[in-house]
Coordinates of C-alpha atoms and ligand atoms in Angstrom, one line a residue:
M15 CA 0.0 0.3 0.7
I16 CA 2.9 2.3 1.1
I17 CA 4.7 1.2 -2.5
Q18 CA 1.3 2.3 -3.9
R19 CA 0.7 5.5 -2.6
Q20 CA 4.1 7.1 -3.5
K21 CA 4.1 6.0 -7.4
N22 CA 0.3 7.1 -7.5
P23 CA -2.0 8.4 -3.9
I24 CA -4.7 9.3 -5.8
K25 CA -5.3 5.5 -8.5
L26 CA -4.7 4.1 -4.1
Y27 CA -7.2 7.1 -2.9
E28 CA -9.6 6.4 -5.7
S29 CA -9.8 2.7 -5.3
I30 CA -9.8 3.7 -2.1
F31 CA -13.3 5.6 -1.8
S32 CA -15.2 2.7 -4.6
K33 CA -14.6 -0.2 -3.5
Y34 CA -15.1 0.8 0.7
G35 CA -17.6 4.1 -0.1
D36 CA -16.7 7.6 1.0
I37 CA -15.7 7.3 4.7
V38 CA -12.5 4.6 5.0
F39 CA -11.6 3.5 8.6
F40 CA -7.9 1.6 8.2
K41 CA -5.0 0.5 10.5
L42 CA -1.6 0.5 9.0
G43 CA 1.1 -0.4 12.1
S44 CA 0.5 1.2 15.2
F45 CA -1.2 4.4 13.0
R46 CA -5.0 4.3 12.7
F47 CA -6.6 6.8 9.1
V48 CA -9.9 7.9 8.5
M49 CA -10.3 9.1 4.7
L50 CA -12.9 11.2 3.9
N51 CA -14.7 12.3 0.7
D52 CA -17.7 13.3 1.6
A53 CA -19.1 16.3 2.2
K54 CA -20.9 16.0 6.0
A55 CA -18.5 14.3 7.2
I56 CA -15.6 16.5 5.7
E57 CA -17.8 19.8 7.2
Q58 CA -17.8 18.1 10.8
V59 CA -14.1 18.0 10.8
L60 CA -12.8 20.7 10.0
Q61 CA -15.7 23.2 11.3
T62 CA -18.5 22.0 13.5
D63 CA -16.1 19.9 15.5
S64 CA -12.9 21.5 14.6
Q65 CA -12.2 22.0 18.4
N66 CA -11.7 18.4 18.6
Y67 CA -9.1 18.8 15.9
S68 CA -5.3 19.5 15.2
K69 CA -3.1 18.7 12.4
S70 CA -2.1 15.6 11.7
T71 CA 1.5 13.9 12.5
S72 CA 2.3 14.8 8.8
Y73 CA 2.2 18.2 9.7
D74 CA 5.3 17.6 12.4
R75 CA 8.0 17.0 10.4
F76 CA 7.2 20.3 8.7
R77 CA 8.1 22.1 11.7
V78 CA 11.8 21.8 11.4
I79 CA 11.4 24.3 8.8
F80 CA 7.8 26.3 9.9
G81 CA 8.7 26.6 13.5
N82 CA 5.5 27.7 15.5
G83 CA 4.0 29.9 12.5
L84 CA 0.6 29.9 11.0
L85 CA 0.9 27.5 9.2
V86 CA 1.8 24.4 12.2
S87 CA 0.3 25.9 15.0
E88 CA -2.2 25.1 17.4
G89 CA -4.2 25.7 20.0
E90 CA -3.6 29.6 21.9
V91 CA -0.7 30.5 19.6
W92 CA -2.6 29.5 16.4
K93 CA -5.6 31.7 17.9
K94 CA -3.3 34.6 18.8
Q95 CA -1.3 34.7 15.7
R96 CA -4.4 34.4 13.5
R97 CA -5.8 37.4 14.8
L98 CA -2.5 39.2 14.8
M99 CA -2.0 38.2 10.8
A100 CA -5.5 38.6 9.9
G101 CA -4.9 43.1 9.1
S102 CA -2.1 42.4 7.0
F103 CA -4.5 40.2 4.8
S104 CA -7.3 42.4 4.2
S105 CA -8.6 43.8 1.6
K106 CA -7.1 47.4 1.9
Q107 CA -3.5 45.3 2.0
V108 CA -4.6 42.9 -0.5
E109 CA -5.3 46.4 -2.6
R110 CA -1.6 48.1 -1.2
L111 CA -0.3 45.3 -3.2
Q112 CA -1.3 44.8 -6.1
P113 CA 1.0 47.1 -7.7
I114 CA 3.1 45.2 -6.9
M115 CA 2.2 42.1 -8.2
V116 CA 2.1 43.9 -11.8
K117 CA 5.7 45.0 -10.8
E118 CA 7.6 42.1 -10.5
T119 CA 5.0 39.8 -13.5
N120 CA 6.4 42.7 -15.7
A121 CA 9.6 42.5 -14.3
I122 CA 9.7 38.9 -15.6
L123 CA 7.1 39.1 -18.7
N124 CA 10.2 41.5 -20.4
K125 CA 12.1 38.8 -20.1
W126 CA 10.0 36.6 -21.9
K127 CA 11.2 36.5 -26.0
P128 CA 8.9 36.8 -28.8
N129 CA 9.3 32.8 -30.5
E130 CA 10.6 31.6 -27.2
K131 CA 9.7 28.2 -26.6
I132 CA 9.6 28.0 -22.3
D133 CA 8.5 26.2 -19.5
L134 CA 5.4 28.0 -17.5
A135 CA 5.5 26.1 -13.6
K136 CA 9.2 27.1 -13.6
E137 CA 7.7 30.9 -14.9
M138 CA 4.5 30.6 -12.1
N139 CA 7.3 29.4 -9.2
L140 CA 9.9 32.3 -10.3
M141 CA 6.3 35.1 -11.0
T142 CA 4.7 34.4 -7.6
L143 CA 8.2 33.3 -5.4
E144 CA 8.9 36.8 -6.6
I145 CA 5.7 38.6 -5.7
I146 CA 5.6 37.8 -2.4
S147 CA 9.4 38.2 -1.3
V148 CA 9.6 41.5 -2.5
G149 CA 5.2 42.0 -0.4
L150 CA 6.7 40.5 2.4
L151 CA 9.8 41.6 2.6
G152 CA 10.6 44.6 0.2
K153 CA 12.6 44.6 -2.9
R154 CA 16.6 43.0 -1.9
Q155 CA 19.6 43.2 -3.3
E156 CA 20.4 40.4 -6.1
N157 CA 22.4 38.7 -4.1
D158 CA 20.1 38.1 -1.3
S159 CA 17.3 37.7 -3.6
L160 CA 19.2 34.6 -5.6
V161 CA 19.8 32.7 -1.6
L162 CA 16.4 32.8 -0.9
R163 CA 15.2 31.0 -3.9
Q164 CA 17.7 28.7 -3.8
A165 CA 18.0 28.3 -0.4
L166 CA 13.7 27.8 -0.6
Q167 CA 13.9 25.4 -3.4
D168 CA 16.3 23.1 -1.3
I169 CA 13.8 23.6 1.7
L170 CA 10.7 22.4 -0.6
A171 CA 13.1 19.6 -2.0
Y172 CA 13.3 18.2 1.3
L173 CA 10.2 18.9 2.3
Q174 CA 9.0 16.9 -0.3
S175 CA 11.5 13.9 -0.5
S176 CA 9.4 10.4 1.0
R177 CA 12.6 9.7 3.0
H178 CA 10.6 10.0 6.7
L179 CA 8.2 7.6 5.2
W180 CA 11.3 4.5 4.3
L181 CA 12.2 5.8 8.1
Q182 CA 9.3 5.1 9.5
L183 CA 9.0 1.0 8.1
L184 CA 12.1 0.7 9.2
I185 CA 11.8 1.8 12.4
A186 CA 7.5 -0.1 13.0
P187 CA 8.8 -3.4 14.3
F188 CA 10.7 -1.4 17.0
P189 CA 8.3 -0.1 20.3
I190 CA 9.1 3.5 20.2
K191 CA 6.2 5.5 21.9
D192 CA 6.4 8.6 18.9
K193 CA 8.2 6.7 15.7
Y194 CA 6.9 9.7 13.7
K195 CA 9.1 12.2 15.6
F196 CA 11.9 9.4 16.0
A197 CA 11.5 8.8 12.4
I198 CA 12.0 12.7 11.8
K199 CA 14.8 13.0 14.6
L200 CA 16.6 10.3 12.9
E201 CA 16.7 11.4 9.1
K202 CA 18.6 15.2 10.6
L203 CA 20.7 12.0 11.6
L204 CA 21.1 10.5 8.2
P205 CA 24.8 11.4 6.5
L206 CA 23.3 12.5 3.1
K207 CA 24.2 15.7 0.9
S208 CA 20.7 16.8 0.8
T209 CA 20.7 16.9 4.2
K210 CA 23.3 19.2 5.5
K211 CA 22.5 21.3 1.9
F212 CA 18.9 21.3 4.0
F213 CA 19.8 22.6 6.9
A214 CA 22.4 25.2 5.5
S215 CA 19.0 26.2 3.7
I216 CA 17.5 27.4 6.6
Q217 CA 20.3 28.2 8.0
K218 CA 21.0 31.1 5.8
V219 CA 17.5 32.1 5.3
N220 CA 17.4 32.4 9.0
E221 CA 20.6 35.2 9.2
L222 CA 18.9 36.8 6.5
V223 CA 15.1 37.1 7.5
L224 CA 16.2 38.0 11.0
A225 CA 19.0 40.5 10.1
L226 CA 15.6 42.2 7.9
I227 CA 13.8 42.1 10.8
N228 CA 16.3 43.9 12.6
E229 CA 16.1 46.1 9.7
R230 CA 13.3 46.5 10.1
R231 CA 12.0 47.4 13.5
S232 CA 14.7 50.2 13.5
K233 CA 12.5 52.3 10.6
N234 CA 9.0 52.3 11.9
L235 CA 8.0 51.9 7.7
T236 CA 5.3 50.8 6.6
E237 CA 6.0 49.7 3.5
N238 CA 5.8 46.0 3.2
F239 CA 4.2 43.1 4.7
L240 CA 7.4 42.5 7.4
D241 CA 6.4 46.0 8.4
M242 CA 2.5 45.2 9.2
L243 CA 3.6 42.9 11.3
I244 CA 6.3 44.3 13.3
K245 CA 3.6 47.4 14.1
T246 CA 0.7 44.7 14.4
S247 CA 3.2 43.3 17.2
G248 CA 2.7 45.2 20.1
S249 CA 4.6 45.0 23.5
D250 CA 2.0 43.4 25.6
E251 CA 1.6 40.0 26.0
D252 CA -1.8 39.8 23.4
S253 CA 0.0 41.1 20.9
K254 CA 3.5 40.7 21.5
M255 CA 5.6 39.3 18.9
S256 CA 8.9 37.4 19.4
D257 CA 11.1 37.5 16.9
Q258 CA 11.6 33.7 16.5
Q259 CA 7.6 34.2 16.1
M260 CA 8.0 36.4 13.5
R261 CA 10.8 34.5 11.3
D262 CA 8.3 31.6 11.6
E263 CA 5.4 33.2 10.5
V264 CA 8.0 34.6 7.9
L265 CA 8.4 31.7 6.4
N266 CA 5.4 30.1 5.9
I267 CA 3.7 32.9 4.4
L268 CA 7.3 32.5 1.4
L269 CA 6.5 28.8 0.9
A270 CA 2.7 28.8 1.6
G271 CA 2.2 31.8 0.0
H272 CA 4.1 30.9 -3.8
E273 CA 4.5 27.2 -4.5
S274 CA 0.6 26.8 -4.3
T275 CA -0.5 30.0 -6.3
A276 CA 2.0 28.9 -9.0
N277 CA 0.5 25.4 -8.8
A278 CA -2.9 27.7 -10.1
L279 CA -2.5 28.9 -11.9
T280 CA -0.1 26.5 -14.6
W281 CA -2.6 24.6 -14.0
T282 CA -4.7 26.7 -15.5
W283 CA -2.6 27.0 -18.4
H284 CA -2.7 24.0 -19.2
E285 CA -6.8 23.7 -19.8
L286 CA -6.7 27.3 -21.2
L287 CA -4.4 25.6 -23.8
K288 CA -6.7 22.2 -24.1
N289 CA -9.5 24.2 -25.1
P290 CA -9.0 27.0 -27.4
E291 CA -12.7 28.5 -27.3
I292 CA -12.4 28.9 -23.5
Y293 CA -9.3 30.8 -23.6
E294 CA -10.8 32.5 -26.9
K295 CA -13.2 33.8 -24.0
V296 CA -11.0 34.6 -21.9
K297 CA -8.8 36.9 -24.3
Q298 CA -11.5 39.0 -25.0
E299 CA -12.3 39.6 -21.2
V300 CA -9.2 40.6 -20.7
H301 CA -8.7 42.9 -23.5
Q302 CA -12.5 44.1 -23.1
V303 CA -11.8 44.7 -20.1
L304 CA -8.0 46.0 -18.8
S305 CA -8.0 49.9 -19.9
G306 CA -3.7 49.5 -20.2
E307 CA -0.7 46.7 -20.3
S308 CA -2.0 45.9 -16.4
P309 CA -5.0 45.7 -15.0
T310 CA -6.0 48.0 -12.0
Y311 CA -7.4 46.8 -8.8
E312 CA -10.9 48.1 -9.6
E313 CA -11.1 46.6 -12.5
L314 CA -10.2 43.0 -11.2
E315 CA -13.4 42.4 -10.4
K316 CA -15.0 42.6 -13.9
L317 CA -12.6 40.0 -15.1
V318 CA -15.8 37.4 -13.7
Y319 CA -15.2 34.6 -16.2
T320 CA -10.8 34.7 -16.0
K321 CA -12.7 34.5 -12.5
A322 CA -14.2 31.3 -12.7
V323 CA -11.4 29.5 -15.4
F324 CA -9.3 29.6 -12.1
E325 CA -12.2 28.6 -10.2
E326 CA -13.0 25.5 -12.0
A327 CA -8.9 24.7 -12.7
I328 CA -8.1 25.0 -8.4
R329 CA -11.8 22.4 -8.5
L330 CA -9.9 19.8 -10.9
Y331 CA -6.1 20.7 -9.5
P332 CA -7.2 21.2 -5.8
P333 CA -2.8 22.2 -4.6
F334 CA -3.3 21.1 -2.1
W335 CA -4.9 17.8 -2.7
R336 CA -5.2 17.0 0.9
V337 CA -5.5 18.0 3.9
S338 CA -5.0 16.5 7.8
R339 CA -6.5 16.1 11.1
K340 CA -5.9 13.8 14.3
N341 CA -8.1 14.0 16.7
K342 CA -6.7 14.7 20.1
I343 CA -9.9 12.8 21.7
Q344 CA -12.0 10.6 20.8
T345 CA -14.5 11.7 18.1
K346 CA -17.6 10.5 16.0
I347 CA -17.4 10.7 12.6
Q348 CA -22.0 10.7 10.7
Q349 CA -22.4 7.9 12.8
Y350 CA -18.8 5.9 13.5
D351 CA -16.7 6.4 16.5
I352 CA -13.3 7.1 15.7
P353 CA -10.9 6.2 18.9
E354 CA -8.3 9.2 20.1
I355 CA -5.5 10.3 17.6
T356 CA -6.6 9.1 14.4
N357 CA -5.2 10.2 11.4
V358 CA -7.7 11.9 9.3
I359 CA -6.9 12.4 5.5
V360 CA -9.2 14.4 3.9
S361 CA -9.1 14.5 0.2
L362 CA -9.9 17.4 -1.5
Y363 CA -8.7 16.2 -4.8
T364 CA -11.2 13.0 -5.0
I365 CA -14.4 15.2 -3.6
Q366 CA -14.2 18.0 -6.3
R367 CA -14.3 15.9 -9.2
S368 CA -17.0 13.5 -7.6
H369 CA -20.2 12.5 -9.2
K370 CA -22.1 12.8 -6.0
Y371 CA -21.5 15.8 -6.0
W372 CA -20.7 17.2 -9.1
Q373 CA -22.2 16.9 -13.0
L374 CA -20.2 15.9 -15.4
P375 CA -16.9 16.3 -12.5
E376 CA -13.9 15.6 -14.8
A377 CA -15.5 18.8 -17.6
F378 CA -13.2 21.8 -17.9
K379 CA -16.6 23.9 -17.2
P380 CA -16.2 27.1 -16.6
E381 CA -19.8 28.3 -16.2
R382 CA -19.7 26.0 -13.0
F383 CA -18.9 29.4 -10.9
L384 CA -20.6 31.8 -12.9
E385 CA -24.1 33.2 -11.3
N386 CA -27.0 30.8 -12.0
G387 CA -23.9 28.3 -12.5
E388 CA -24.6 25.0 -11.2
D389 CA -25.1 24.0 -7.1
H390 CA -22.7 22.3 -5.5
E391 CA -22.2 21.8 -1.2
K392 CA -20.4 24.0 0.0
F393 CA -18.1 21.4 1.0
A394 CA -17.4 19.8 -2.1
Y395 CA -15.4 22.9 -3.1
I396 CA -12.3 23.3 -1.2
P397 CA -9.2 24.5 -2.5
F398 CA -8.5 26.6 0.2
G399 CA -9.4 24.4 3.2
A400 CA -12.5 25.2 5.4
G401 CA -13.8 26.2 8.8
P402 CA -11.3 28.2 11.2
R403 CA -8.7 27.4 9.0
I404 CA -9.4 28.1 5.8
C405 CA -6.5 29.8 3.8
I406 CA -5.6 33.0 5.5
G407 CA -3.9 34.2 1.5
M408 CA -6.5 33.3 0.1
N409 CA -7.8 36.7 -1.6
L410 CA -5.2 37.6 -1.6
A411 CA -3.7 34.3 -4.0
M412 CA -7.2 35.3 -6.2
V413 CA -6.0 38.7 -6.8
E414 CA -2.6 37.4 -7.5
A415 CA -4.0 35.2 -10.4
L416 CA -6.1 37.1 -11.9
T417 CA -3.4 39.8 -12.1
I418 CA -0.4 37.7 -13.5
L419 CA -3.0 35.8 -16.1
S420 CA -4.6 39.2 -17.8
M421 CA -0.7 40.4 -18.0
M422 CA 0.0 37.3 -19.6
I423 CA -2.7 37.4 -22.0
K424 CA -2.7 41.1 -22.9
K425 CA 0.8 41.0 -23.9
F426 CA 1.4 37.3 -25.2
D427 CA 0.1 35.0 -27.4
I428 CA 0.7 32.2 -25.3
E429 CA 0.5 27.9 -27.7
K430 CA 1.0 25.2 -26.2
A431 CA 3.6 23.1 -27.1
F432 CA 3.4 19.5 -24.9
E433 CA 1.2 16.4 -27.0
K434 CA -0.1 14.2 -23.8
D435 CA -2.1 15.2 -20.6
P436 CA 1.7 16.0 -17.9
T437 CA 1.7 13.0 -15.5
Y438 CA 0.7 14.2 -11.8
L439 CA 3.6 14.4 -9.4
M440 CA 1.6 13.8 -5.6
S441 CA 4.2 15.6 -3.2
L442 CA 2.8 18.0 -0.7
T443 CA 1.3 20.1 -3.5
L444 CA -0.3 18.2 -7.0
Q445 CA 1.7 19.5 -9.9
P446 CA 2.5 19.2 -13.6
K447 CA 5.3 15.9 -13.6
E448 CA 5.9 17.5 -17.0
G449 CA 6.1 21.2 -16.1
C450 CA 4.1 23.7 -19.0
M451 CA 5.9 23.8 -22.7
V452 CA 4.5 26.7 -24.6
N453 CA 5.5 28.9 -27.0
I454 CA 5.2 32.7 -26.3
K455 CA 4.4 34.9 -29.4
K456 CA 3.9 39.3 -29.3
V457 CA 0.3 40.4 -29.4
K458 CA -0.4 41.2 -32.6
A459 CA -1.2 45.3 -32.2
Ligands
HEM27 C1 -4.1 29.8 -4.9 C2 -3.7 29.2 -3.5 C3 -3.7 29.1 -2.5 C4 -4.7 27.7 -2.6 C5 -5.1 26.7 -3.4 C6 -4.5 27.6 -0.8 C7 -4.5 26.1 0.4 C8 -4.7 26.4 1.3 C9 -5.2 25.5 2.5 C10 -6.4 24.2 1.4 C11 -5.1 26.0 3.6 C12 -5.5 24.6 4.8 C13 -4.7 23.7 5.3 C14 -5.1 22.7 6.0 O1 -6.6 23.0 6.4 O2 -4.2 22.7 6.9 C15 -3.8 27.0 3.3 C16 -3.7 27.1 4.7 C17 -3.1 28.6 5.0 N1 -2.7 29.2 3.7 FE1 -3.3 28.8 1.7 N2 -3.4 28.6 -0.4 C18 -3.4 29.0 -1.6 C19 -2.5 31.0 -1.2 C20 -1.9 31.4 -0.2 C21 -1.1 32.5 -0.1 C22 -0.9 33.2 -1.6 C23 -0.9 32.6 1.1 C24 0.2 33.6 1.8 C25 0.5 34.8 1.2 C26 -1.0 31.4 1.7 C27 -0.8 31.2 2.8 C28 -1.2 30.1 3.8 C29 -1.4 29.9 5.4 C30 -0.4 30.9 6.6 C31 -2.0 28.9 5.5 C32 -2.9 28.1 7.3 C33 -3.5 29.2 7.9 C34 -4.3 28.6 9.2 O3 -4.0 27.6 9.7 O4 -4.2 29.5 9.9 N3 -1.7 30.9 1.2 N4 -3.7 27.3 2.1

């Protein structure tokens, strides 16, 4: 089962749900699991009974990097941080960030040469990383940006490796109390080049971010996201944020805030290029709405069809293809009793393609998301998660995606340079293994 999971987790999930139903309980060694593909059960775990669940054991590995940041923190720490950070993600702040999105997107688009063949997956990653790092930390010197980019790549490669899974298997027969944490410790001791590179990268990022926090603190500015975080954090217990906590939040946002949006955009392009009539409609809308080369914040609201295209892309290809939780006490999911410390896997990919909730679920139909489109169960469409731990960057991601898509379309005609549908690379996020090869042509005046 583990080998099958590593090879093609989605095939495994699909076959489990079709054989055993939409709520499946099983044991793997000493680990207990429940897999969910049912909207009501998902609502219960992520929203109604969310206080009985914490992030699952699999997030422990991320703590090496994310520390106690928003993605992985729990309880009172999470509550306080979520409250403090909410202001930095408000519509007003996202609006302030939008010109940065335009500027950074332009800088990359200006490097593209007409008639060039490029991999959009790589370009989208670069674009979203530049946007989030400039928006968060301000424009850095080229060298700092390169160090940051390389270090984040090494960190992601480490997170995406499956070494810890094999280590868990290796130690499974031994009477060790917390096998998951033990496997993480063991992994750290492995004399591997990639492990060393990973810890060296964390060290570099820490130094860079902590130096920036010090620099910005002394300047009392309000130019970027980090300045806002510094401003929100006060001196009393309710609002105090240590430098370490701030470093953790910066890393959380840098990592959570670029990969997912980049993958969502790459999948959107895959679908646009496979569906020329839909691409044509998006082009028409973009050329009609944008008065200049780039959209203003107000114009984004008028990109109704383009937004529906993006929403449909993240239905078929949710960047976080599953999220997981663990119950702290014995709970009930629908009619089933779930013993404490069971890992609950919420399968976003399969529920967003389920025949139970969608008409022609495999078809790419942006109309579903237009006014009077298809009705759907709320918890059968959760690309940004749900409940109290719903993505804090959801609005930012939508604004960013529409800004990037419309600017690309206004400037270039993009042509498909791939033959076959891509295969899935399912690690932390859902990615097209072969990237997204395209030819770039300048839009004729
Ligand atoms: C299309 C783009 C994105 C998708 C599909 C996405 C998806 C998600 C999902 C599914 C979760 C919930 C995880 C869980 O319940 O375990 C989440 C949480 C989170 N996301 Fe996003 N995300 C996107 C963009 C962003 C951006 C742009 C940022 C920040 C700039 C961001 C920051 C976060 C953070 C900090 C959390 C943790 C929130 C908490 O636990 O309180 N995300 N995201």
